[in-house]
Short mmCIF file of C-alpha atoms in Angstrom, two decimals:
data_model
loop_
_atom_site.label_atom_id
_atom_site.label_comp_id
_atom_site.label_asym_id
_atom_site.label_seq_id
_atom_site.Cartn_x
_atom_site.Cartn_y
_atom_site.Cartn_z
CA UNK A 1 50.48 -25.69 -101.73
CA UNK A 2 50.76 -23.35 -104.74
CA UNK A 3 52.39 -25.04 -107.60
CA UNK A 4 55.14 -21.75 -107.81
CA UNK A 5 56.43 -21.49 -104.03
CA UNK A 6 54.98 -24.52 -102.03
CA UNK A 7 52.30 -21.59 -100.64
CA UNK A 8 48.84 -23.58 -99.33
CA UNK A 9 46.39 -23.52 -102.74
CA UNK A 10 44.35 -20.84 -101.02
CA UNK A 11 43.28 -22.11 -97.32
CA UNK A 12 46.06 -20.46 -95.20
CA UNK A 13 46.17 -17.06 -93.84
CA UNK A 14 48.63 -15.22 -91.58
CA UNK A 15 47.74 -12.17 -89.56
CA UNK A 16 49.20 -8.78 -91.07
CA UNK A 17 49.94 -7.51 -94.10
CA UNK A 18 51.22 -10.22 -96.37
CA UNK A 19 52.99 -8.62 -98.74
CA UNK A 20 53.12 -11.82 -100.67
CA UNK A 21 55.68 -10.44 -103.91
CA UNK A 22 56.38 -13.61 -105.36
CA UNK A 23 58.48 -12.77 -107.99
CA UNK A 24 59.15 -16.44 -109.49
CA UNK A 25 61.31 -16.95 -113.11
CA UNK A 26 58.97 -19.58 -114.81
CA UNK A 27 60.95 -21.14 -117.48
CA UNK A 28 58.68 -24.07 -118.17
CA UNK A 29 59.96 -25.18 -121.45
CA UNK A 30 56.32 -27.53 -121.24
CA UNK A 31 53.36 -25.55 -122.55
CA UNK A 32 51.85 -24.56 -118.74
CA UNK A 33 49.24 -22.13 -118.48
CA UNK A 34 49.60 -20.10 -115.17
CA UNK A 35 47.25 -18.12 -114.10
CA UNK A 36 48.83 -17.54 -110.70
CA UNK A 37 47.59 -14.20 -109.37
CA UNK A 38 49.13 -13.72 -105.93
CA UNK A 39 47.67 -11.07 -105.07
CA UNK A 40 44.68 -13.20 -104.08
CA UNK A 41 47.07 -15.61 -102.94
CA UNK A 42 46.82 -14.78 -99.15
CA UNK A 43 43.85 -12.60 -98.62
CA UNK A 44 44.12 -10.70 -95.46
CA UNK A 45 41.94 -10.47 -92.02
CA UNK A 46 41.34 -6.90 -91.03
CA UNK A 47 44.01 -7.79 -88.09
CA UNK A 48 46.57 -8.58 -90.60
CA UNK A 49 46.16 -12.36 -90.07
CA UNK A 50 47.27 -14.70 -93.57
CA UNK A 51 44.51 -16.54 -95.07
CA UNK A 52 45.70 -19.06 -97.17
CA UNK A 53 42.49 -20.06 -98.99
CA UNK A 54 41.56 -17.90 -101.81
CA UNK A 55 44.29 -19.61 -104.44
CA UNK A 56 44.47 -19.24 -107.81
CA UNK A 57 43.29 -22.11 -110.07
CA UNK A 58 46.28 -24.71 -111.12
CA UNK A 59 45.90 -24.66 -115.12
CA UNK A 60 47.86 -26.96 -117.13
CA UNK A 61 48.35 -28.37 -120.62
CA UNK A 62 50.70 -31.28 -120.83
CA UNK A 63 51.93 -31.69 -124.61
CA UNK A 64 53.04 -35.40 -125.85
CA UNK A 65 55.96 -37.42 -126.33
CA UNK A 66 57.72 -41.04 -125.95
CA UNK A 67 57.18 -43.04 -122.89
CA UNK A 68 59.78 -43.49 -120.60
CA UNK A 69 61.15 -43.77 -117.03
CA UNK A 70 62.75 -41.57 -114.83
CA UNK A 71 64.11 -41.89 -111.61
CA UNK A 72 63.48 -39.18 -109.21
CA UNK A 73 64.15 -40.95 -105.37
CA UNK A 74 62.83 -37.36 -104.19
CA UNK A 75 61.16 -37.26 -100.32
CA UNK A 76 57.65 -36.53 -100.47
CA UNK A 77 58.20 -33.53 -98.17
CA UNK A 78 61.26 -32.14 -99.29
CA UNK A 79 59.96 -29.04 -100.30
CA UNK A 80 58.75 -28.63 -96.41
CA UNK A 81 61.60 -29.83 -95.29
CA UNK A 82 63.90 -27.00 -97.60
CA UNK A 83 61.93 -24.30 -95.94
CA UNK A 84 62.16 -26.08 -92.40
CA UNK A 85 65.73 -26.01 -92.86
CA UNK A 86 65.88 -22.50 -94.20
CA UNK A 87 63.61 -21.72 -91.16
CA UNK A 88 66.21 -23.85 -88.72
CA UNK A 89 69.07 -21.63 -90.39
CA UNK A 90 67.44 -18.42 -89.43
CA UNK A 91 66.98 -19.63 -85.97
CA UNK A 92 70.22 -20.76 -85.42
CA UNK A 93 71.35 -17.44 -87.34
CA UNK A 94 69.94 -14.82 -84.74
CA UNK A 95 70.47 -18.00 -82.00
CA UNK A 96 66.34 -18.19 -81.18
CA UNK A 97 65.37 -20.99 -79.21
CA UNK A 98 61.87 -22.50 -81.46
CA UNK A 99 59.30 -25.00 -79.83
CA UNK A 100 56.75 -26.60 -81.72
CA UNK A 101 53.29 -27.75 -79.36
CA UNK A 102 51.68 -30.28 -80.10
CA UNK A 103 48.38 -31.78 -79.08
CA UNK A 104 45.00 -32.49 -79.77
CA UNK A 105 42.14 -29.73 -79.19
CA UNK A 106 41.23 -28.61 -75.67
CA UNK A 107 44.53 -30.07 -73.84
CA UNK A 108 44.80 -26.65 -72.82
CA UNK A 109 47.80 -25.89 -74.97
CA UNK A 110 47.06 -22.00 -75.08
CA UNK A 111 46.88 -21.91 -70.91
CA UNK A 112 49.95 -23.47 -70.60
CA UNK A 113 51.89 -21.26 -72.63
CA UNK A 114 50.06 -17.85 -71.62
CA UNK A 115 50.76 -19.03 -68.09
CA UNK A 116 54.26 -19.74 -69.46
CA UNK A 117 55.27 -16.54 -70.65
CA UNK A 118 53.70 -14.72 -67.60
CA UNK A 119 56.81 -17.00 -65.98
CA UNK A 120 58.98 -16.05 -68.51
CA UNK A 121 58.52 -12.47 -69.07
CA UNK A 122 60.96 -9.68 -67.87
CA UNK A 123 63.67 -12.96 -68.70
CA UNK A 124 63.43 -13.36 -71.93
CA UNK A 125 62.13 -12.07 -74.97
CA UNK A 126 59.14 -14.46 -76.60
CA UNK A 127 57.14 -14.67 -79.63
CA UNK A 128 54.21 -16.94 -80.39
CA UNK A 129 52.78 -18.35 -84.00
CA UNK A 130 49.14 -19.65 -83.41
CA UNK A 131 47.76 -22.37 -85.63
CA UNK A 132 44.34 -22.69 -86.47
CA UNK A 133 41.99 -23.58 -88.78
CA UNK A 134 39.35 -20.48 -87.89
CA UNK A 135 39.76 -17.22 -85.40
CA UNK A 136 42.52 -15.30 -84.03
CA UNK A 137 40.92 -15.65 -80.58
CA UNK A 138 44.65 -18.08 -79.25
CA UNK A 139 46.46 -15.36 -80.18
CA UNK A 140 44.51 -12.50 -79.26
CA UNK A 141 44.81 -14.16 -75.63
CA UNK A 142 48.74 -14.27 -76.00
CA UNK A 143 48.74 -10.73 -77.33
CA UNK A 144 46.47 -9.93 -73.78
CA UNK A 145 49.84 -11.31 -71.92
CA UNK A 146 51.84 -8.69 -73.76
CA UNK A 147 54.08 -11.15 -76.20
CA UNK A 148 54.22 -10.73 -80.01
CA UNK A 149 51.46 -12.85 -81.66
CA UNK A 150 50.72 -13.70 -84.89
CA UNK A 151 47.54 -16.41 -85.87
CA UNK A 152 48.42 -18.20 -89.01
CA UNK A 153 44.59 -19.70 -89.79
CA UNK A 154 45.23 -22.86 -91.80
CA UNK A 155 41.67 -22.82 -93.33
CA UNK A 156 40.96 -26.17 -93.99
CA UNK A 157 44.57 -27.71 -93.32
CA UNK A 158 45.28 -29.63 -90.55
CA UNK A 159 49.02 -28.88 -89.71
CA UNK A 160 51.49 -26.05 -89.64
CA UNK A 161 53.55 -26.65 -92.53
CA UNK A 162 57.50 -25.01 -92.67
CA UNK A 163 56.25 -22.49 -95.31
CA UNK A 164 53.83 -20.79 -93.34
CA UNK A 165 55.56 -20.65 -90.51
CA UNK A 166 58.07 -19.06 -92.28
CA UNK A 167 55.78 -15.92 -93.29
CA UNK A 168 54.94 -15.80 -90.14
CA UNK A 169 58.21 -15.28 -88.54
CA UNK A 170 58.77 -12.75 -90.99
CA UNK A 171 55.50 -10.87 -90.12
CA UNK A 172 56.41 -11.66 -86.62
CA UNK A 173 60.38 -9.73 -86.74
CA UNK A 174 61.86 -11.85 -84.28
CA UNK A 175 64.81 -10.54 -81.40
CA UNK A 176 67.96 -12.04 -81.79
CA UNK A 177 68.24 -15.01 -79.34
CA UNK A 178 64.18 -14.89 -78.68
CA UNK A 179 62.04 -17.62 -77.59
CA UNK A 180 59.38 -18.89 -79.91
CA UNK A 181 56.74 -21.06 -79.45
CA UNK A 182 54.59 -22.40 -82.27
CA UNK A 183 51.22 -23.88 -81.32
CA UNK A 184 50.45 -26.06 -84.10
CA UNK A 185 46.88 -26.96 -85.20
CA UNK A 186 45.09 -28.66 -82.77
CA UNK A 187 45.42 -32.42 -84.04
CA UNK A 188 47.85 -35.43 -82.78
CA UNK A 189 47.70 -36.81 -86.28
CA UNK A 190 49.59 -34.69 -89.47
CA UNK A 191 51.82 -31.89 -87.23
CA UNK A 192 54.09 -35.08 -86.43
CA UNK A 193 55.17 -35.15 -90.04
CA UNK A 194 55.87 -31.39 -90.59
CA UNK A 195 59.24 -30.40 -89.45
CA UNK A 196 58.55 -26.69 -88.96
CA UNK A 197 62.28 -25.88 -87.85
CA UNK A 198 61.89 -26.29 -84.49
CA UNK A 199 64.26 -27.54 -81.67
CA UNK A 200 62.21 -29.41 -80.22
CA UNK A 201 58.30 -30.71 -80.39
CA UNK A 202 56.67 -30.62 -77.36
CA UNK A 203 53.93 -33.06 -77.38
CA UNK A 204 51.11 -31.48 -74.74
CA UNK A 205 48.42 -34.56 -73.18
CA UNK A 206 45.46 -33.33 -70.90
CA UNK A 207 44.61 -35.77 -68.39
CA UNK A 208 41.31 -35.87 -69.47
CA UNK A 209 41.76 -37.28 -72.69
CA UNK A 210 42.46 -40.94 -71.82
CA UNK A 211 45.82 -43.05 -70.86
CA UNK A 212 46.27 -44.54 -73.68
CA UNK A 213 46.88 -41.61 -76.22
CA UNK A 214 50.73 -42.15 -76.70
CA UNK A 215 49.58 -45.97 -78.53
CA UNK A 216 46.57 -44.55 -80.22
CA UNK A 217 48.66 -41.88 -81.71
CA UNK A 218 52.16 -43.12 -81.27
CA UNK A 219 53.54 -41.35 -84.44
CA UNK A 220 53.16 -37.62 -82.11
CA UNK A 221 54.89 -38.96 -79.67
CA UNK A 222 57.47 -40.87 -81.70
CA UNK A 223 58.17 -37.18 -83.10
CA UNK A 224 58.23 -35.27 -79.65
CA UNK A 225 61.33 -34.70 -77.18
CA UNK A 226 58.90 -34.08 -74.10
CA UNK A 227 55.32 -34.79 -72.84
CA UNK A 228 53.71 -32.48 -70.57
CA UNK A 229 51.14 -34.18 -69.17
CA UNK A 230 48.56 -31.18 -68.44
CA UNK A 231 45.73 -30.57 -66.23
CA UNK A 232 46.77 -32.94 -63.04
CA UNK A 233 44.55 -30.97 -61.05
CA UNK A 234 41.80 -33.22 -62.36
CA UNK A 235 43.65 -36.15 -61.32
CA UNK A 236 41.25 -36.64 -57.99
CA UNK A 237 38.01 -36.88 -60.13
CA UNK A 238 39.30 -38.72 -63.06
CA UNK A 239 40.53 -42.88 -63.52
CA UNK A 240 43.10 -41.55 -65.41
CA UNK A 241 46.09 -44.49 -64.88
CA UNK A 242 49.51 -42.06 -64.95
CA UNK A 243 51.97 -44.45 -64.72
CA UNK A 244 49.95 -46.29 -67.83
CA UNK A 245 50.15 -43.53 -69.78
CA UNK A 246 53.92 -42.74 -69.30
CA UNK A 247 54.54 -46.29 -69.70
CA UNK A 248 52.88 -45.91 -73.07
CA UNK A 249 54.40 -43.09 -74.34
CA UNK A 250 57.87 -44.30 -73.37
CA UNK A 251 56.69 -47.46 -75.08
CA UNK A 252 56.73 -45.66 -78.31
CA UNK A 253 59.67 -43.48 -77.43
CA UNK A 254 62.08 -44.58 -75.25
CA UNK A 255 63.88 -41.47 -75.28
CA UNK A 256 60.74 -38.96 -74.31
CA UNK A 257 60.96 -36.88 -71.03
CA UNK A 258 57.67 -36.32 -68.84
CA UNK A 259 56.78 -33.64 -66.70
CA UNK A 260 53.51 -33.71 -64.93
CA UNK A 261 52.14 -30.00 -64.77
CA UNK A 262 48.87 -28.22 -64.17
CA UNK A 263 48.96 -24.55 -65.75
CA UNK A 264 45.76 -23.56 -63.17
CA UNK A 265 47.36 -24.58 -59.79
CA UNK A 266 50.98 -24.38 -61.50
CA UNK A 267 51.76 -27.68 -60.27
CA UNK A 268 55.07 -28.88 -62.31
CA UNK A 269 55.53 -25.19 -64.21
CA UNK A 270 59.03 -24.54 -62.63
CA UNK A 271 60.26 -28.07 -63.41
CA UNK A 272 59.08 -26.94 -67.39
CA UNK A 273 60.63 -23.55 -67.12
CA UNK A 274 63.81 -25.07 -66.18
CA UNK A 275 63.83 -27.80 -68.85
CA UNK A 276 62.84 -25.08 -70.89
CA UNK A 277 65.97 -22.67 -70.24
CA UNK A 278 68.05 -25.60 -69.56
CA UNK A 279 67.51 -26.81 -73.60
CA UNK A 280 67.49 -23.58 -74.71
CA UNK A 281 71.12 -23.00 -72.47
CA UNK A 282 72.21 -25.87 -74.55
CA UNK A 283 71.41 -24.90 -77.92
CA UNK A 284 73.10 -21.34 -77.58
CA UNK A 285 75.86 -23.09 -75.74
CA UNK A 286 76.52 -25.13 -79.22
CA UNK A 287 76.41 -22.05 -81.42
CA UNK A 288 78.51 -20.43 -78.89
CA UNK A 289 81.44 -23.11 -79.66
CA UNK A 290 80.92 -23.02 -83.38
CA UNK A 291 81.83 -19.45 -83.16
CA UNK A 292 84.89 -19.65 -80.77
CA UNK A 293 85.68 -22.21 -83.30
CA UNK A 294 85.41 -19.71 -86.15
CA UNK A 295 86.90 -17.11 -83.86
CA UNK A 296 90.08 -18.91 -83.46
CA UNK A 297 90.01 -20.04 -87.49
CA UNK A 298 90.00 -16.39 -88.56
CA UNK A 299 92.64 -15.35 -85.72
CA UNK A 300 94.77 -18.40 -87.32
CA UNK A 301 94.38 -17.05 -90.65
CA UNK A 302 95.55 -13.53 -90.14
CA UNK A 303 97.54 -14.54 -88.67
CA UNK A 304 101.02 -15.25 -90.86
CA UNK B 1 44.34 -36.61 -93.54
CA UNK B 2 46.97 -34.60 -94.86
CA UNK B 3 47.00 -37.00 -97.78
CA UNK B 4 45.72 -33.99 -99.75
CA UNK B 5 48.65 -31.37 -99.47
CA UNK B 6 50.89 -34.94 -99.62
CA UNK B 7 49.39 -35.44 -103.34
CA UNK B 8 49.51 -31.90 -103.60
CA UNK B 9 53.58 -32.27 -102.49
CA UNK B 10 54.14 -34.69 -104.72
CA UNK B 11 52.48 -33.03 -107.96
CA UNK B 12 54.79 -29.71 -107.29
CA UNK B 13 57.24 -32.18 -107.72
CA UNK B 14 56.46 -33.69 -110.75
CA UNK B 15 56.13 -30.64 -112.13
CA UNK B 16 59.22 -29.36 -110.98
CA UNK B 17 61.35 -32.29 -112.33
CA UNK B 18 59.53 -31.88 -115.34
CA UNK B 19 61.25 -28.75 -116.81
CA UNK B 20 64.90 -31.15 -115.50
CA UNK B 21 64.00 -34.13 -117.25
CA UNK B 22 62.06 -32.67 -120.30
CA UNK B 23 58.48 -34.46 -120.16
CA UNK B 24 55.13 -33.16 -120.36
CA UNK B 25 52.56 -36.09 -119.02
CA UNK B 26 53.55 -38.34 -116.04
CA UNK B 27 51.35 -41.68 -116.67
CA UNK B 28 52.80 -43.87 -113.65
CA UNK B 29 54.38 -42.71 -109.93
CA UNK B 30 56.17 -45.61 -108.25
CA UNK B 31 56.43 -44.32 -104.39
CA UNK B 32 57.82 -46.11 -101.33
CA UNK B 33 55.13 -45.58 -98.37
CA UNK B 34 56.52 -46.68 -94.84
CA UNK B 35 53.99 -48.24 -92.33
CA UNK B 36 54.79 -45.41 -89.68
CA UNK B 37 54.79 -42.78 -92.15
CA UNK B 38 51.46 -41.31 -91.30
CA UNK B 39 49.91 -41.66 -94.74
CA UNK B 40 47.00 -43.88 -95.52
CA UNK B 41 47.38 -45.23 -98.99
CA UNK B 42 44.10 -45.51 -100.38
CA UNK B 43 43.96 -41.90 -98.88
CA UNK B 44 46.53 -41.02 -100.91
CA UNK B 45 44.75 -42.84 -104.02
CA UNK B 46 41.77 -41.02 -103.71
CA UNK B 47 43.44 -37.63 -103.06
CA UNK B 48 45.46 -38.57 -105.88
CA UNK B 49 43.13 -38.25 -108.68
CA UNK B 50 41.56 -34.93 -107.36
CA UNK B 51 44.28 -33.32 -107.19
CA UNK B 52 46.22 -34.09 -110.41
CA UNK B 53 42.66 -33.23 -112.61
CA UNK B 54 44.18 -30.54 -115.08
CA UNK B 55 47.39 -31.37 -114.46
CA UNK B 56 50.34 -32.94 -116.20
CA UNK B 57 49.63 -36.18 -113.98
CA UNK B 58 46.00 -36.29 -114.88
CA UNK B 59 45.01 -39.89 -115.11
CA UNK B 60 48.17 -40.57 -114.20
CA UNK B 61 48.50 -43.61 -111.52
CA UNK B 62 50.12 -44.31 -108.84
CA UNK B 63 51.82 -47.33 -107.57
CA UNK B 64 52.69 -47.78 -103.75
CA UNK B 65 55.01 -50.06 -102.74
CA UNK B 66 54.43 -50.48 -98.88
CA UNK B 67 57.53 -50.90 -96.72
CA UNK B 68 57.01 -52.02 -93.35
CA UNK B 69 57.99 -51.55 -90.35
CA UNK B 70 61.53 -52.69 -89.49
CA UNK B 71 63.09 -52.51 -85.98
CA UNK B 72 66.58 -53.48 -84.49
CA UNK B 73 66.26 -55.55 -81.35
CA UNK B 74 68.81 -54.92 -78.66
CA UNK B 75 67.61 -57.55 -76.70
CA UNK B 76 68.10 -60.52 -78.85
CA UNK B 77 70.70 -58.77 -82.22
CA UNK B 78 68.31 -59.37 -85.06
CA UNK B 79 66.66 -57.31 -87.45
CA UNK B 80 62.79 -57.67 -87.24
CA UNK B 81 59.21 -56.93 -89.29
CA UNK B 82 56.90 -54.35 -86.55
CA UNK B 83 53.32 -53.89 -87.16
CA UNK B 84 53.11 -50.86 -84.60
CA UNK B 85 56.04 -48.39 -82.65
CA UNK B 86 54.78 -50.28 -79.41
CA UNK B 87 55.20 -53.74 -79.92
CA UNK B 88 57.64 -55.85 -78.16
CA UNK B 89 60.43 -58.03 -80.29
CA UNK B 90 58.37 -60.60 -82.31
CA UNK B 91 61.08 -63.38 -81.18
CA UNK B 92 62.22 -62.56 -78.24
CA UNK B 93 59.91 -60.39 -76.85
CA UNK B 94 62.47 -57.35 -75.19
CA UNK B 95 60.88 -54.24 -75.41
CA UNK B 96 64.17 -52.27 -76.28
CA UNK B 97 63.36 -52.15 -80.22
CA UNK B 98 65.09 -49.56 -82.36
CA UNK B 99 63.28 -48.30 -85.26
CA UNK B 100 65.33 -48.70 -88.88
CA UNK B 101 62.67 -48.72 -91.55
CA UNK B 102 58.51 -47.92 -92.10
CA UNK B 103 59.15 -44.04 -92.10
CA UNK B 104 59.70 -43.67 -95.64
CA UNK B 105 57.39 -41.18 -97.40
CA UNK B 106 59.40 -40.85 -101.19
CA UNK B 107 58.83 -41.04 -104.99
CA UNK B 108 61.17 -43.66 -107.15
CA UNK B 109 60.28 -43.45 -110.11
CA UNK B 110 58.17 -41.85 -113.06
CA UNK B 111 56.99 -43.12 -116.67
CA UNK B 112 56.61 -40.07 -118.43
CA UNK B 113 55.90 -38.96 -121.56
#
């Protein structure tokens, strides 16, 4: 993260132009030397993709003074966590429904949700932010399904943080009361600790990988609303224990949902569509109350 | 291993509070690391001094107090010490365990100059 708006020191890129303007007030009263020049802050792919790993050099130069203590009781990731809530209050703002996917690589992630929005399209409007460290290839095959894609490459970072996925929405111009699905960096350790904004995390577990996942990584699925357990068409050929593994993720959530799906025979998609549309139902269904609340505030107001 | 950009979190911090608080060098960071926050604290030691080189925490060291995992068992009313999200009530062994502490990922306090 850049020390002047939380951007990644130089690893991160996001497709199309990033007009990165940061036009930061830096009233360090501290001798600090910056030599922040953003325009090499996010260098950009030819497709417009943002590259966050080019940064500028962090110079400093610390002057002296008396020893003391100060109390700070600050969270770690608050600065992620103020642009996951600015990101969370654009969402709710233009009521789109946001997903974060989570899973290790090869769980087939990027089937599931091109198959997904093949279900989905002509119902509502989607939008996709890809998350890798390298290549725009995941969202060059979204982009082949027709959907607005934009790859955010991490570089060398192994998460989505809130910030990027912030200039990515931007890039991105979503619809009003849009779906959008953020496939995080392949990886079922750090994306549990990023709140990106999202409704929900959907924690994505390929059949193939082994039962015993949800203990091995519980933290992923302590963090995720739902596990689709993928690729159950290799259930014949495999020893994987299903029950076990269900057992174990409920183990470290009690609270997580299951659906067993396989995005190649579509086995299971219609129960995750509806779950799907029946969450997102719910979420505009609480923004539509606020605002029959705030209807009827106003009409008391005028009304004396 | 996203100790780094955690270090890296926690020096845009430091540097932040520094123009509030009016210091220039930050020689010790007290932080409260929760067992089932996700961070490895020698990780975080090590990423630590790479990342504050040429900064106003240079040197600078940092003290982790550990805070373990705490859990509220339905099955038998008490308040108990978890080693991992799965495990089972150390005393009574009921399986219905409510998380209430090891997630904490904050900074306390600073000596500064």
């Amino acid at each position: 993260m850049c020390t002047v708006c939380g951007c990644g020191t130089g690893e991160v890129s996001i497709e199309n132009n990033h007009n990165h303007q940061h036009d930061h007030k830096h009233d360090h009263d501290h001798q600090h030397d910056h030599e922040h020049s953003h325009d090499t802050h996010a260098p950009h792919a030819e497709n417009g993709d943002l590259h966050y790993g080019t940064g500028p050099a962090h110079s400093h130069a610390p002057g002296l003074s008396q020893s003391r203590m100060v109390e700070i009781e600050t969270n770690i990731l608050s600065k992620n966590d103020e642009y996951a809530h600015n990101n969370r209050h654009l969402f709710s703002h233009k009521g789109i429904f946001a997903l974060n996917l989570v899973s290790s690589p090869g769980s087939g992630k990027t089937t599931l949700l091109t198959e997904t929005i093949t279900r989905l399209q002509g119902k509502l409007s989607v939008a996709v932010i890809e998350g890798d460290q390298q290549t725009a290839n995941d969202a060059d095959r979204i982009r082949a399904t027709g959907v607005p894609a934009i790859q955010v490459n991490t570089g060398k970072g192994c998460h989505l943080d809130a910030h990027m996925v912030g200039h990515a929405v931007d890039h991105l111009g979503l619809d009003d009361y849009s779906l959008l699905f953020i496939e995080n960096v392949g990886n079922l350790v750090c994306p549990s600790a990023f709140d990106l904004g999202e409704d929900h995390k959907v924690a994505i577990l390929s059949v193939t990988e082994g039962e015993d996942k949800p203990i091995k990584y519980p933290d992923m699925f302590a963090a995720s609303d739902i596990m689709l357990l993928n690729k159950t068409d290799l259930l014949p050929y495999l020893d994987f224990d299903v029950e076990a593994c269900i057992a174990y993720a409920k183990k470290v959530n009690s609270n997580i949902q299951v659906i067993q799906v396989s995005a190649k025979t579509g086995e299971g998609m219609d129960e995750w569509i509806n779950w799907l549309i029946t969450q997102r139902k719910a979420r505009l269904t609480q923004a539509k109350s606020a605002l029959s609340a705030q209807l009827k505030a106003l009409e008391t107001a005028m009304d004396i | 291993m996203h100790e780094m950009s955690i270090c890296e979190g926690i020096l845009l911090t430091l540097e932040a509070q520094a123009k509030i608080q009016n210091y220039s060098t930050v020689k010790k960071v007290w932080l409260d690391i929760g067992a089932f926050s996700g961070v490895e604290p020698r990780a975080l030691t090590f990423g630590w001094e790479v990342v504050t080189r040429n900064s106003l925490a240079e040197k600078s060291e940092l003290i982790i107090n550990h805070i373990p995992g705490q859990a509220w068992c339905l099955g038998c009313s008490s308040s108990v010490t978890i080693q991992n999200r799965y495990d089972n009530c150390p005393n009574c062994d009921s399986g219905m365990l409510q998380m209430t502490g090891g997630e904490e990922l904050k900074i306390k306090e600073l000596e500064v100059d």
